PDB file of C-alpha atoms in Angstrom:
ATOM      1  CA  MET A  23      -0.119   0.004   0.046  1.00  0.00           C
ATOM      2  CA  ALA A  24       3.257   2.344   0.706  1.00  0.00           C
ATOM      3  CA  TRP A  25       4.028   2.209  -2.973  1.00  0.00           C
ATOM      4  CA  SER A  26       0.465   2.440  -4.499  1.00  0.00           C
ATOM      5  CA  ARG A  27       0.381   6.332  -4.323  1.00  0.00           C
ATOM      6  CA  PRO A  28       3.840   7.045  -5.970  1.00  0.00           C
ATOM      7  CA  GLU A  29       3.181   4.538  -8.850  1.00  0.00           C
ATOM      8  CA  VAL A  30      -0.068   6.136  -9.564  1.00  0.00           C
ATOM      9  CA  ARG A  31       1.878   9.514  -9.784  1.00  0.00           C
ATOM     10  CA  MET A  32       4.376   8.161 -12.076  1.00  0.00           C
ATOM     11  CA  SER A  33       1.925   6.672 -14.372  1.00  0.00           C
ATOM     12  CA  ARG A  34      -0.393   9.909 -14.858  1.00  0.00           C
ATOM     13  CA  PRO A  35       2.291  11.570 -17.124  1.00  0.00           C
ATOM     14  CA  ARG A  36       2.503   8.375 -19.094  1.00  0.00           C
ATOM     15  CA  SER A  37      -0.716   7.958 -19.534  1.00  0.00           C
ATOM     16  CA  ARG A  38      -1.304  11.476 -20.400  1.00  0.00           C
ATOM     17  CA  GLY A  39       1.552  11.335 -23.125  1.00  0.00           C
ATOM     18  CA  LEU A  40      -0.401   8.391 -24.591  1.00  0.00           C
ATOM     19  CA  LEU A  41      -4.047   9.769 -24.383  1.00  0.00           C
ATOM     20  CA  ALA A  42      -3.307  13.537 -25.529  1.00  0.00           C
ATOM     21  CA  PRO A  43      -2.272  12.694 -29.107  1.00  0.00           C
ATOM     22  CA  LEU A  44      -5.515  10.014 -29.405  1.00  0.00           C
ATOM     23  CA  VAL A  45      -7.523  12.462 -28.271  1.00  0.00           C
ATOM     24  CA  LEU A  46      -6.347  15.427 -30.649  1.00  0.00           C
ATOM     25  CA  GLY A  47      -6.279  12.867 -33.526  1.00  0.00           C
ATOM     26  CA  ALA A  48     -10.023  12.074 -32.914  1.00  0.00           C
ATOM     27  CA  VAL A  49     -11.045  15.725 -32.534  1.00  0.00           C
ATOM     28  CA  LEU A  50      -9.093  16.294 -36.080  1.00  0.00           C
ATOM     29  CA  LEU A  51     -10.726  13.426 -37.779  1.00  0.00           C
ATOM     30  CA  VAL A  52     -14.200  14.480 -36.270  1.00  0.00           C
ATOM     31  CA  ALA A  53     -13.506  18.306 -38.061  1.00  0.00           C
ATOM     32  CA  TRP A  54     -12.384  16.663 -41.048  1.00  0.00           C
ATOM     33  CA  GLN A  55     -15.701  14.857 -41.618  1.00  0.00           C
ATOM     34  CA  LEU A  56     -17.301  17.475 -40.646  1.00  0.00           C
ATOM     35  CA  THR A  57     -15.685  20.206 -43.026  1.00  0.00           C
ATOM     36  CA  VAL A  58     -16.498  17.303 -45.755  1.00  0.00           C
ATOM     37  CA  SER A  59     -20.169  17.208 -44.866  1.00  0.00           C
ATOM     38  CA  PHE A  60     -21.084  20.733 -44.890  1.00  0.00           C
ATOM     39  CA  SER A  61     -18.546  22.289 -47.314  1.00  0.00           C
ATOM     40  CA  GLY A  62     -20.289  20.353 -50.412  1.00  0.00           C
ATOM     41  CA  LEU A  63     -16.929  19.698 -51.844  1.00  0.00           C
ATOM     42  CA  PRO A  64     -16.621  16.901 -54.162  1.00  0.00           C
ATOM     43  CA  GLY A  65     -14.762  13.770 -53.255  1.00  0.00           C
ATOM     44  CA  PHE A  66     -11.921  14.365 -55.606  1.00  0.00           C
ATOM     45  CA  VAL A  67     -11.452  17.689 -53.700  1.00  0.00           C
ATOM     46  CA  LEU A  68     -11.561  16.762 -50.378  1.00  0.00           C
ATOM     47  CA  PRO A  69     -12.323  13.140 -49.487  1.00  0.00           C
ATOM     48  CA  GLY A  70     -13.478  11.964 -46.041  1.00  0.00           C
ATOM     49  CA  PRO A  71     -11.564  10.526 -43.377  1.00  0.00           C
ATOM     50  CA  GLY A  72     -13.631   6.971 -43.906  1.00  0.00           C
ATOM     51  CA  GLU A  73     -12.517   6.885 -47.709  1.00  0.00           C
ATOM     52  CA  VAL A  74      -8.970   7.775 -47.363  1.00  0.00           C
ATOM     53  CA  LEU A  75      -8.496   4.928 -44.190  1.00  0.00           C
ATOM     54  CA  ALA A  76     -10.177   2.704 -46.852  1.00  0.00           C
ATOM     55  CA  ARG A  77      -7.554   3.616 -49.148  1.00  0.00           C
ATOM     56  CA  LEU A  78      -5.006   3.384 -46.674  1.00  0.00           C
ATOM     57  CA  ALA A  79      -5.732  -0.088 -45.471  1.00  0.00           C
ATOM     58  CA  GLY A  80      -6.002  -1.884 -49.141  1.00  0.00           C
ATOM     59  CA  MET A  81      -2.484   0.164 -50.035  1.00  0.00           C
ATOM     60  CA  LEU A  82      -0.908  -1.668 -46.663  1.00  0.00           C
ATOM     61  CA  SER A  83      -2.584  -4.915 -47.227  1.00  0.00           C
ATOM     62  CA  GLY A  84      -1.250  -5.289 -50.878  1.00  0.00           C
ATOM     63  CA  SER A  85       2.634  -5.090 -51.653  1.00  0.00           C
ATOM     64  CA  THR A  86       2.774  -2.329 -54.383  1.00  0.00           C
ATOM     65  CA  VAL A  87       3.673   0.025 -51.923  1.00  0.00           C
ATOM     66  CA  TRP A  88       6.165  -1.454 -49.639  1.00  0.00           C
ATOM     67  CA  PRO A  89       9.007  -0.849 -52.199  1.00  0.00           C
ATOM     68  CA  TYR A  90       7.989   2.802 -52.083  1.00  0.00           C
ATOM     69  CA  VAL A  91       8.290   2.861 -48.584  1.00  0.00           C
ATOM     70  CA  GLY A  92      11.329   0.914 -48.295  1.00  0.00           C
ATOM     71  CA  LEU A  93      13.589   3.387 -50.645  1.00  0.00           C
ATOM     72  CA  THR A  94      12.056   6.442 -48.988  1.00  0.00           C
ATOM     73  CA  LEU A  95      13.241   5.010 -45.725  1.00  0.00           C
ATOM     74  CA  ALA A  96      16.574   4.153 -46.870  1.00  0.00           C
ATOM     75  CA  GLU A  97      17.197   7.751 -48.297  1.00  0.00           C
ATOM     76  CA  ALA A  98      15.860   9.295 -45.057  1.00  0.00           C
ATOM     77  CA  VAL A  99      17.861   7.088 -42.807  1.00  0.00           C
ATOM     78  CA  GLY A 100      21.201   7.507 -45.501  1.00  0.00           C
ATOM     79  CA  GLY A 101      21.065  11.336 -45.430  1.00  0.00           C
ATOM     80  CA  CYS A 102      20.601  11.432 -41.811  1.00  0.00           C
ATOM     81  CA  ALA A 103      23.546   9.150 -40.921  1.00  0.00           C
ATOM     82  CA  LEU A 104      25.831  11.349 -43.527  1.00  0.00           C
ATOM     83  CA  GLY A 105      24.650  14.415 -42.192  1.00  0.00           C
ATOM     84  CA  ALA A 106      25.497  13.328 -38.360  1.00  0.00           C
ATOM     85  CA  ALA A 107      28.509  11.942 -39.843  1.00  0.00           C
ATOM     86  CA  VAL A 108      29.895  15.271 -40.748  1.00  0.00           C
ATOM     87  CA  ALA A 109      28.051  17.627 -38.037  1.00  0.00           C
ATOM     88  CA  LEU A 110      29.352  15.447 -35.248  1.00  0.00           C
ATOM     89  CA  PRO A 111      33.112  15.977 -35.665  1.00  0.00           C
ATOM     90  CA  LEU A 112      32.329  19.238 -36.534  1.00  0.00           C
ATOM     91  CA  ALA A 113      30.674  20.031 -33.533  1.00  0.00           C
ATOM     92  CA  VAL A 114      33.473  19.034 -31.425  1.00  0.00           C
ATOM     93  CA  LEU A 115      36.288  21.032 -33.198  1.00  0.00           C
ATOM     94  CA  VAL A 116      33.558  23.864 -32.873  1.00  0.00           C
ATOM     95  CA  HIS A 117      33.406  23.328 -29.381  1.00  0.00           C
ATOM     96  CA  ARG A 118      36.989  22.842 -28.753  1.00  0.00           C
ATOM     97  CA  SER A 119      38.258  25.354 -30.982  1.00  0.00           C
ATOM     98  CA  SER A 120      37.936  28.992 -30.128  1.00  0.00           C
ATOM     99  CA  TRP A 121      39.586  29.777 -34.003  1.00  0.00           C
ATOM    100  CA  ALA A 122      37.350  27.030 -35.717  1.00  0.00           C
ATOM    101  CA  ASN A 123      34.004  28.589 -33.684  1.00  0.00           C
ATOM    102  CA  ALA A 124      35.192  32.089 -34.656  1.00  0.00           C
ATOM    103  CA  ALA A 125      35.764  31.033 -38.698  1.00  0.00           C
ATOM    104  CA  ILE A 126      32.583  28.470 -39.450  1.00  0.00           C
ATOM    105  CA  THR A 127      30.032  30.033 -37.540  1.00  0.00           C
ATOM    106  CA  PRO A 128      29.077  32.716 -39.713  1.00  0.00           C
ATOM    107  CA  PHE A 129      29.451  30.699 -42.792  1.00  0.00           C
ATOM    108  CA  LEU A 130      27.187  28.105 -41.138  1.00  0.00           C
ATOM    109  CA  GLY A 131      24.666  31.088 -40.685  1.00  0.00           C
ATOM    110  CA  ALA A 132      24.740  32.331 -44.104  1.00  0.00           C
ATOM    111  CA  THR A 133      23.946  28.879 -45.410  1.00  0.00           C
ATOM    112  CA  GLN A 134      20.517  28.828 -43.554  1.00  0.00           C
ATOM    113  CA  ALA A 135      19.666  31.499 -46.108  1.00  0.00           C
ATOM    114  CA  ILE A 136      19.604  29.272 -48.489  1.00  0.00           C
ATOM    115  CA  PRO A 137      16.611  26.793 -48.788  1.00  0.00           C
ATOM    116  CA  ALA A 138      18.202  23.162 -49.251  1.00  0.00           C
ATOM    117  CA  ILE A 139      15.386  22.574 -51.905  1.00  0.00           C
ATOM    118  CA  ALA A 140      17.233  25.043 -54.159  1.00  0.00           C
ATOM    119  CA  LEU A 141      20.367  23.537 -54.054  1.00  0.00           C
ATOM    120  CA  ALA A 142      18.460  20.787 -56.015  1.00  0.00           C
ATOM    121  CA  PRO A 143      19.173  21.404 -59.575  1.00  0.00           C
ATOM    122  CA  LEU A 144      23.178  21.920 -58.772  1.00  0.00           C
ATOM    123  CA  LEU A 145      23.046  18.658 -56.833  1.00  0.00           C
ATOM    124  CA  VAL A 146      21.339  16.889 -60.461  1.00  0.00           C
ATOM    125  CA  LEU A 147      24.278  18.599 -62.225  1.00  0.00           C
ATOM    126  CA  TRP A 148      27.083  16.862 -59.370  1.00  0.00           C
ATOM    127  CA  VAL A 149      25.715  13.329 -59.019  1.00  0.00           C
ATOM    128  CA  GLY A 150      22.872  13.164 -61.401  1.00  0.00           C
ATOM    129  CA  TYR A 151      19.364  11.794 -60.570  1.00  0.00           C
ATOM    130  CA  GLY A 152      18.224   9.269 -58.189  1.00  0.00           C
ATOM    131  CA  PHE A 153      19.227   7.685 -54.910  1.00  0.00           C
ATOM    132  CA  THR A 154      22.335   9.555 -54.148  1.00  0.00           C
ATOM    133  CA  ALA A 155      21.287  13.142 -54.966  1.00  0.00           C
ATOM    134  CA  ILE A 156      18.205  11.982 -52.939  1.00  0.00           C
ATOM    135  CA  VAL A 157      20.439  11.376 -50.023  1.00  0.00           C
ATOM    136  CA  THR A 158      22.660  14.351 -50.362  1.00  0.00           C
ATOM    137  CA  LEU A 159      19.645  16.688 -50.078  1.00  0.00           C
ATOM    138  CA  CYS A 160      18.805  15.070 -47.057  1.00  0.00           C
ATOM    139  CA  SER A 161      22.150  15.180 -45.304  1.00  0.00           C
ATOM    140  CA  LEU A 162      22.112  18.854 -46.260  1.00  0.00           C
ATOM    141  CA  MET A 163      18.691  19.306 -44.521  1.00  0.00           C
ATOM    142  CA  VAL A 164      19.984  17.593 -41.515  1.00  0.00           C
ATOM    143  CA  PHE A 165      23.396  18.855 -40.940  1.00  0.00           C
ATOM    144  CA  PHE A 166      22.498  22.552 -39.283  1.00  0.00           C
ATOM    145  CA  PRO A 167      20.054  20.742 -36.683  1.00  0.00           C
ATOM    146  CA  ILE A 168      22.463  18.018 -35.781  1.00  0.00           C
ATOM    147  CA  LEU A 169      25.481  20.577 -35.308  1.00  0.00           C
ATOM    148  CA  ILE A 170      23.568  22.912 -33.422  1.00  0.00           C
ATOM    149  CA  SER A 171      22.153  20.805 -31.052  1.00  0.00           C
ATOM    150  CA  SER A 172      25.830  18.839 -30.603  1.00  0.00           C
ATOM    151  CA  VAL A 173      27.251  22.000 -30.023  1.00  0.00           C
ATOM    152  CA  VAL A 174      24.779  23.000 -27.085  1.00  0.00           C
ATOM    153  CA  GLY A 175      25.075  19.854 -25.413  1.00  0.00           C
ATOM    154  CA  LEU A 176      29.214  19.929 -25.322  1.00  0.00           C
ATOM    155  CA  VAL A 177      28.860  23.679 -24.320  1.00  0.00           C
ATOM    156  CA  HIS A 178      26.395  22.839 -21.379  1.00  0.00           C
ATOM    157  CA  VAL A 179      28.619  20.041 -20.047  1.00  0.00           C
ATOM    158  CA  PRO A 180      29.090  21.128 -16.038  1.00  0.00           C
ATOM    159  CA  GLN A 181      32.270  22.389 -16.349  1.00  0.00           C
ATOM    160  CA  GLU A 182      32.938  21.036 -12.624  1.00  0.00           C
ATOM    161  CA  VAL A 183      32.295  17.622 -14.091  1.00  0.00           C
ATOM    162  CA  VAL A 184      35.212  18.525 -16.843  1.00  0.00           C
ATOM    163  CA  ASP A 185      37.828  19.615 -14.017  1.00  0.00           C
ATOM    164  CA  ALA A 186      37.140  16.720 -11.981  1.00  0.00           C
ATOM    165  CA  ALA A 187      37.928  14.270 -15.095  1.00  0.00           C
ATOM    166  CA  ARG A 188      40.863  16.309 -16.141  1.00  0.00           C
ATOM    167  CA  ILE A 189      42.311  16.362 -12.301  1.00  0.00           C
ATOM    168  CA  ASP A 190      41.893  12.543 -12.633  1.00  0.00           C
ATOM    169  CA  GLY A 191      43.826  12.704 -15.746  1.00  0.00           C
ATOM    170  CA  ALA A 192      41.358  12.830 -18.628  1.00  0.00           C
ATOM    171  CA  GLY A 193      42.035  14.593 -21.679  1.00  0.00           C
ATOM    172  CA  GLY A 194      41.726  14.846 -25.374  1.00  0.00           C
ATOM    173  CA  TRP A 195      39.629  11.922 -26.635  1.00  0.00           C
ATOM    174  CA  ASP A 196      39.222  10.422 -22.861  1.00  0.00           C
ATOM    175  CA  LEU A 197      37.669  13.301 -21.876  1.00  0.00           C
ATOM    176  CA  LEU A 198      35.429  13.652 -24.923  1.00  0.00           C
ATOM    177  CA  ARG A 199      34.642   9.830 -25.059  1.00  0.00           C
ATOM    178  CA  HIS A 200      33.938   9.160 -21.013  1.00  0.00           C
ATOM    179  CA  VAL A 201      32.830  12.690 -19.977  1.00  0.00           C
ATOM    180  CA  GLU A 202      31.449  15.070 -22.765  1.00  0.00           C
ATOM    181  CA  ALA A 203      30.186  12.472 -25.410  1.00  0.00           C
ATOM    182  CA  PRO A 204      27.713  10.918 -22.791  1.00  0.00           C
ATOM    183  CA  LEU A 205      26.587  13.833 -21.203  1.00  0.00           C
ATOM    184  CA  ALA A 206      25.780  15.867 -24.538  1.00  0.00           C
ATOM    185  CA  LEU A 207      24.136  12.519 -25.626  1.00  0.00           C
ATOM    186  CA  PRO A 208      20.618  13.803 -25.096  1.00  0.00           C
ATOM    187  CA  ASN A 209      21.066  16.942 -27.042  1.00  0.00           C
ATOM    188  CA  VAL A 210      22.857  14.809 -29.898  1.00  0.00           C
ATOM    189  CA  LEU A 211      19.590  12.781 -29.756  1.00  0.00           C
ATOM    190  CA  ALA A 212      17.383  15.448 -29.662  1.00  0.00           C
ATOM    191  CA  GLY A 213      19.429  17.138 -32.926  1.00  0.00           C
ATOM    192  CA  ILE A 214      18.999  13.455 -34.824  1.00  0.00           C
ATOM    193  CA  ARG A 215      15.363  13.182 -33.524  1.00  0.00           C
ATOM    194  CA  ASN A 216      14.879  16.667 -34.927  1.00  0.00           C
ATOM    195  CA  GLY A 217      16.631  16.152 -38.143  1.00  0.00           C
ATOM    196  CA  PHE A 218      15.333  12.577 -39.342  1.00  0.00           C
ATOM    197  CA  THR A 219      11.626  14.182 -39.844  1.00  0.00           C
ATOM    198  CA  LEU A 220      13.539  16.716 -42.034  1.00  0.00           C
ATOM    199  CA  SER A 221      15.203  14.010 -44.026  1.00  0.00           C
ATOM    200  CA  ILE A 222      11.644  12.243 -44.894  1.00  0.00           C
ATOM    201  CA  THR A 223      10.997  15.585 -45.553  1.00  0.00           C
ATOM    202  CA  GLY A 224      14.290  15.934 -48.202  1.00  0.00           C
ATOM    203  CA  ALA A 225      13.563  12.473 -49.587  1.00  0.00           C
ATOM    204  CA  VAL A 226       9.946  13.167 -50.709  1.00  0.00           C
ATOM    205  CA  VAL A 227      10.833  16.197 -51.841  1.00  0.00           C
ATOM    206  CA  GLY A 228      13.822  14.762 -53.606  1.00  0.00           C
ATOM    207  CA  GLU A 229      11.849  12.118 -55.178  1.00  0.00           C
ATOM    208  CA  MET A 230       9.486  14.797 -56.631  1.00  0.00           C
ATOM    209  CA  VAL A 231      12.121  16.789 -57.828  1.00  0.00           C
ATOM    210  CA  MET A 232      14.835  14.760 -58.701  1.00  0.00           C
ATOM    211  CA  GLY A 233      13.347  11.217 -59.590  1.00  0.00           C
ATOM    212  CA  GLY A 234      13.355   7.977 -57.971  1.00  0.00           C
ATOM    213  CA  GLN A 235      10.970   5.086 -56.841  1.00  0.00           C
ATOM    214  CA  GLY A 236       9.936   6.113 -53.202  1.00  0.00           C
ATOM    215  CA  LEU A 237       6.326   7.516 -51.786  1.00  0.00           C
ATOM    216  CA  GLY A 238       7.567  11.166 -53.232  1.00  0.00           C
ATOM    217  CA  THR A 239       6.989   9.144 -56.769  1.00  0.00           C
ATOM    218  CA  LEU A 240       4.061   7.760 -55.889  1.00  0.00           C
ATOM    219  CA  LEU A 241       2.707  11.092 -54.555  1.00  0.00           C
ATOM    220  CA  THR A 242       3.358  12.569 -58.006  1.00  0.00           C
ATOM    221  CA  LEU A 243       1.544   9.793 -59.973  1.00  0.00           C
ATOM    222  CA  GLN A 244      -1.458  10.357 -57.720  1.00  0.00           C
ATOM    223  CA  ARG A 245      -1.587  14.191 -58.178  1.00  0.00           C
ATOM    224  CA  ASP A 246      -1.309  13.422 -62.156  1.00  0.00           C
ATOM    225  CA  ALA A 247      -4.156  10.924 -61.959  1.00  0.00           C
ATOM    226  CA  VAL A 248      -6.139  13.498 -59.543  1.00  0.00           C
ATOM    227  CA  ASP A 249      -5.962  10.309 -56.840  1.00  0.00           C
ATOM    228  CA  THR A 250      -6.786  12.980 -53.809  1.00  0.00           C
ATOM    229  CA  ALA A 251      -7.736   9.999 -51.615  1.00  0.00           C
ATOM    230  CA  GLY A 252      -4.337   8.268 -52.733  1.00  0.00           C
ATOM    231  CA  MET A 253      -2.336  11.285 -51.670  1.00  0.00           C
ATOM    232  CA  PHE A 254      -4.267  11.982 -48.579  1.00  0.00           C
ATOM    233  CA  ALA A 255      -3.591   7.816 -47.824  1.00  0.00           C
ATOM    234  CA  VAL A 256       0.002   8.220 -48.598  1.00  0.00           C
ATOM    235  CA  ILE A 257       0.523  11.527 -46.752  1.00  0.00           C
ATOM    236  CA  GLY A 258      -0.756   9.367 -43.762  1.00  0.00           C
ATOM    237  CA  MET A 259       2.076   7.061 -44.195  1.00  0.00           C
ATOM    238  CA  LEU A 260       4.607   9.619 -44.187  1.00  0.00           C
ATOM    239  CA  CYS A 261       3.192  11.284 -40.725  1.00  0.00           C
ATOM    240  CA  ALA A 262       3.004   7.802 -39.454  1.00  0.00           C
ATOM    241  CA  ILE A 263       6.400   7.121 -40.606  1.00  0.00           C
ATOM    242  CA  ALA A 264       7.870  10.788 -38.840  1.00  0.00           C
ATOM    243  CA  ALA A 265       5.742  10.101 -36.162  1.00  0.00           C
ATOM    244  CA  THR A 266       7.169   6.554 -35.210  1.00  0.00           C
ATOM    245  CA  ALA A 267      10.670   7.583 -35.692  1.00  0.00           C
ATOM    246  CA  TYR A 268      10.299  10.495 -33.588  1.00  0.00           C
ATOM    247  CA  VAL A 269       8.315   8.813 -30.202  1.00  0.00           C
ATOM    248  CA  LEU A 270      11.315   5.847 -30.632  1.00  0.00           C
ATOM    249  CA  LEU A 271      14.283   8.155 -30.873  1.00  0.00           C
ATOM    250  CA  GLN A 272      12.527  10.554 -27.714  1.00  0.00           C
ATOM    251  CA  VAL A 273      12.498   7.106 -25.739  1.00  0.00           C
ATOM    252  CA  VAL A 274      16.476   6.664 -26.545  1.00  0.00           C
ATOM    253  CA  GLU A 275      16.889  10.230 -25.910  1.00  0.00           C
ATOM    254  CA  ARG A 276      14.704  10.319 -22.313  1.00  0.00           C
ATOM    255  CA  ARG A 277      16.614   6.987 -21.455  1.00  0.00           C
ATOM    256  CA  SER A 278      20.574   8.636 -22.202  1.00  0.00           C
ATOM    257  CA  THR A 279      19.225  11.723 -20.134  1.00  0.00           C
ATOM    258  CA  ILE A 280      18.691   9.749 -17.196  1.00  0.00           C
ATOM    259  CA  VAL A 281      22.039   7.783 -17.994  1.00  0.00           C
ATOM    260  CA  ALA A 282      23.755  11.646 -18.387  1.00  0.00           C
ATOM    261  CA  ASP A 283      22.095  12.687 -15.006  1.00  0.00           C
ATOM    262  CA  VAL A 284      23.538   9.809 -13.129  1.00  0.00           C
ATOM    263  CA  ARG A 285      26.949  10.169 -14.237  1.00  0.00           C
ATOM    264  CA  ASP A 286      26.483  13.838 -13.201  1.00  0.00           C
ATOM    265  CA  THR A 287      25.673  13.592  -9.982  1.00  0.00           C
ATOM    266  CA  PRO A 288      28.371  13.712  -7.336  1.00  0.00           C
ATOM    267  CA  ARG A 289      29.323  10.891  -5.491  1.00  0.00           C
ATOM    268  CA  GLY A 290      30.251  11.586  -1.821  1.00  0.00           C
TER     269      GLY A 290
END
């Protein structure tokens, strides 16, 4: 009995975290259906949620759509991995070197004024159409969020923890591996989590602009066929993929935060 009260308190945020999106989703579906019912718009302009869900179920039950899903996921994962592979070492360099920080930061700010999609024609000229160009576009979209989050995580590692590690003889690679990287990991994962959703966007837009065989291509085909219900179904798939990846990475991020807190807790 003594433990029942804390358990209830701990379960409330979890149940609220599961219930809130479901309630919001139900409200949006009802609003969508009411809009369809009272607007008088034809089905090829705005299909109802029932029609879209039926179309989505039919697509998922078949085998045609899965190669499209797999290729878009491969492009998004590949782009996110490539962007992280470049951003993470650069974040360490910016954090460790004041010269690199002063030299690189203005250029990073300037690149944010250039929409990544505007680089698509150049990428076609440089690497051609298809998978490689799309992965490159995705990596450009995720690079900046991962870099900024990683630098913020490294900057906010408690200085007293770093000083204590240096007193114990840690420095250079050992300091980064055993102290700074674990404590900055929640921020790094937050950057990857946000970056991956952008990578999915980059993959879809890249397929629509630079060719490919993923969900962006399927959207283009459905648009040309005025298949609005099919377009909504594919958009629903993309939302589900992004939401699933976001939640999974958020779970990993929370667990890494617990580990970082344990490492950061002073021992008497």
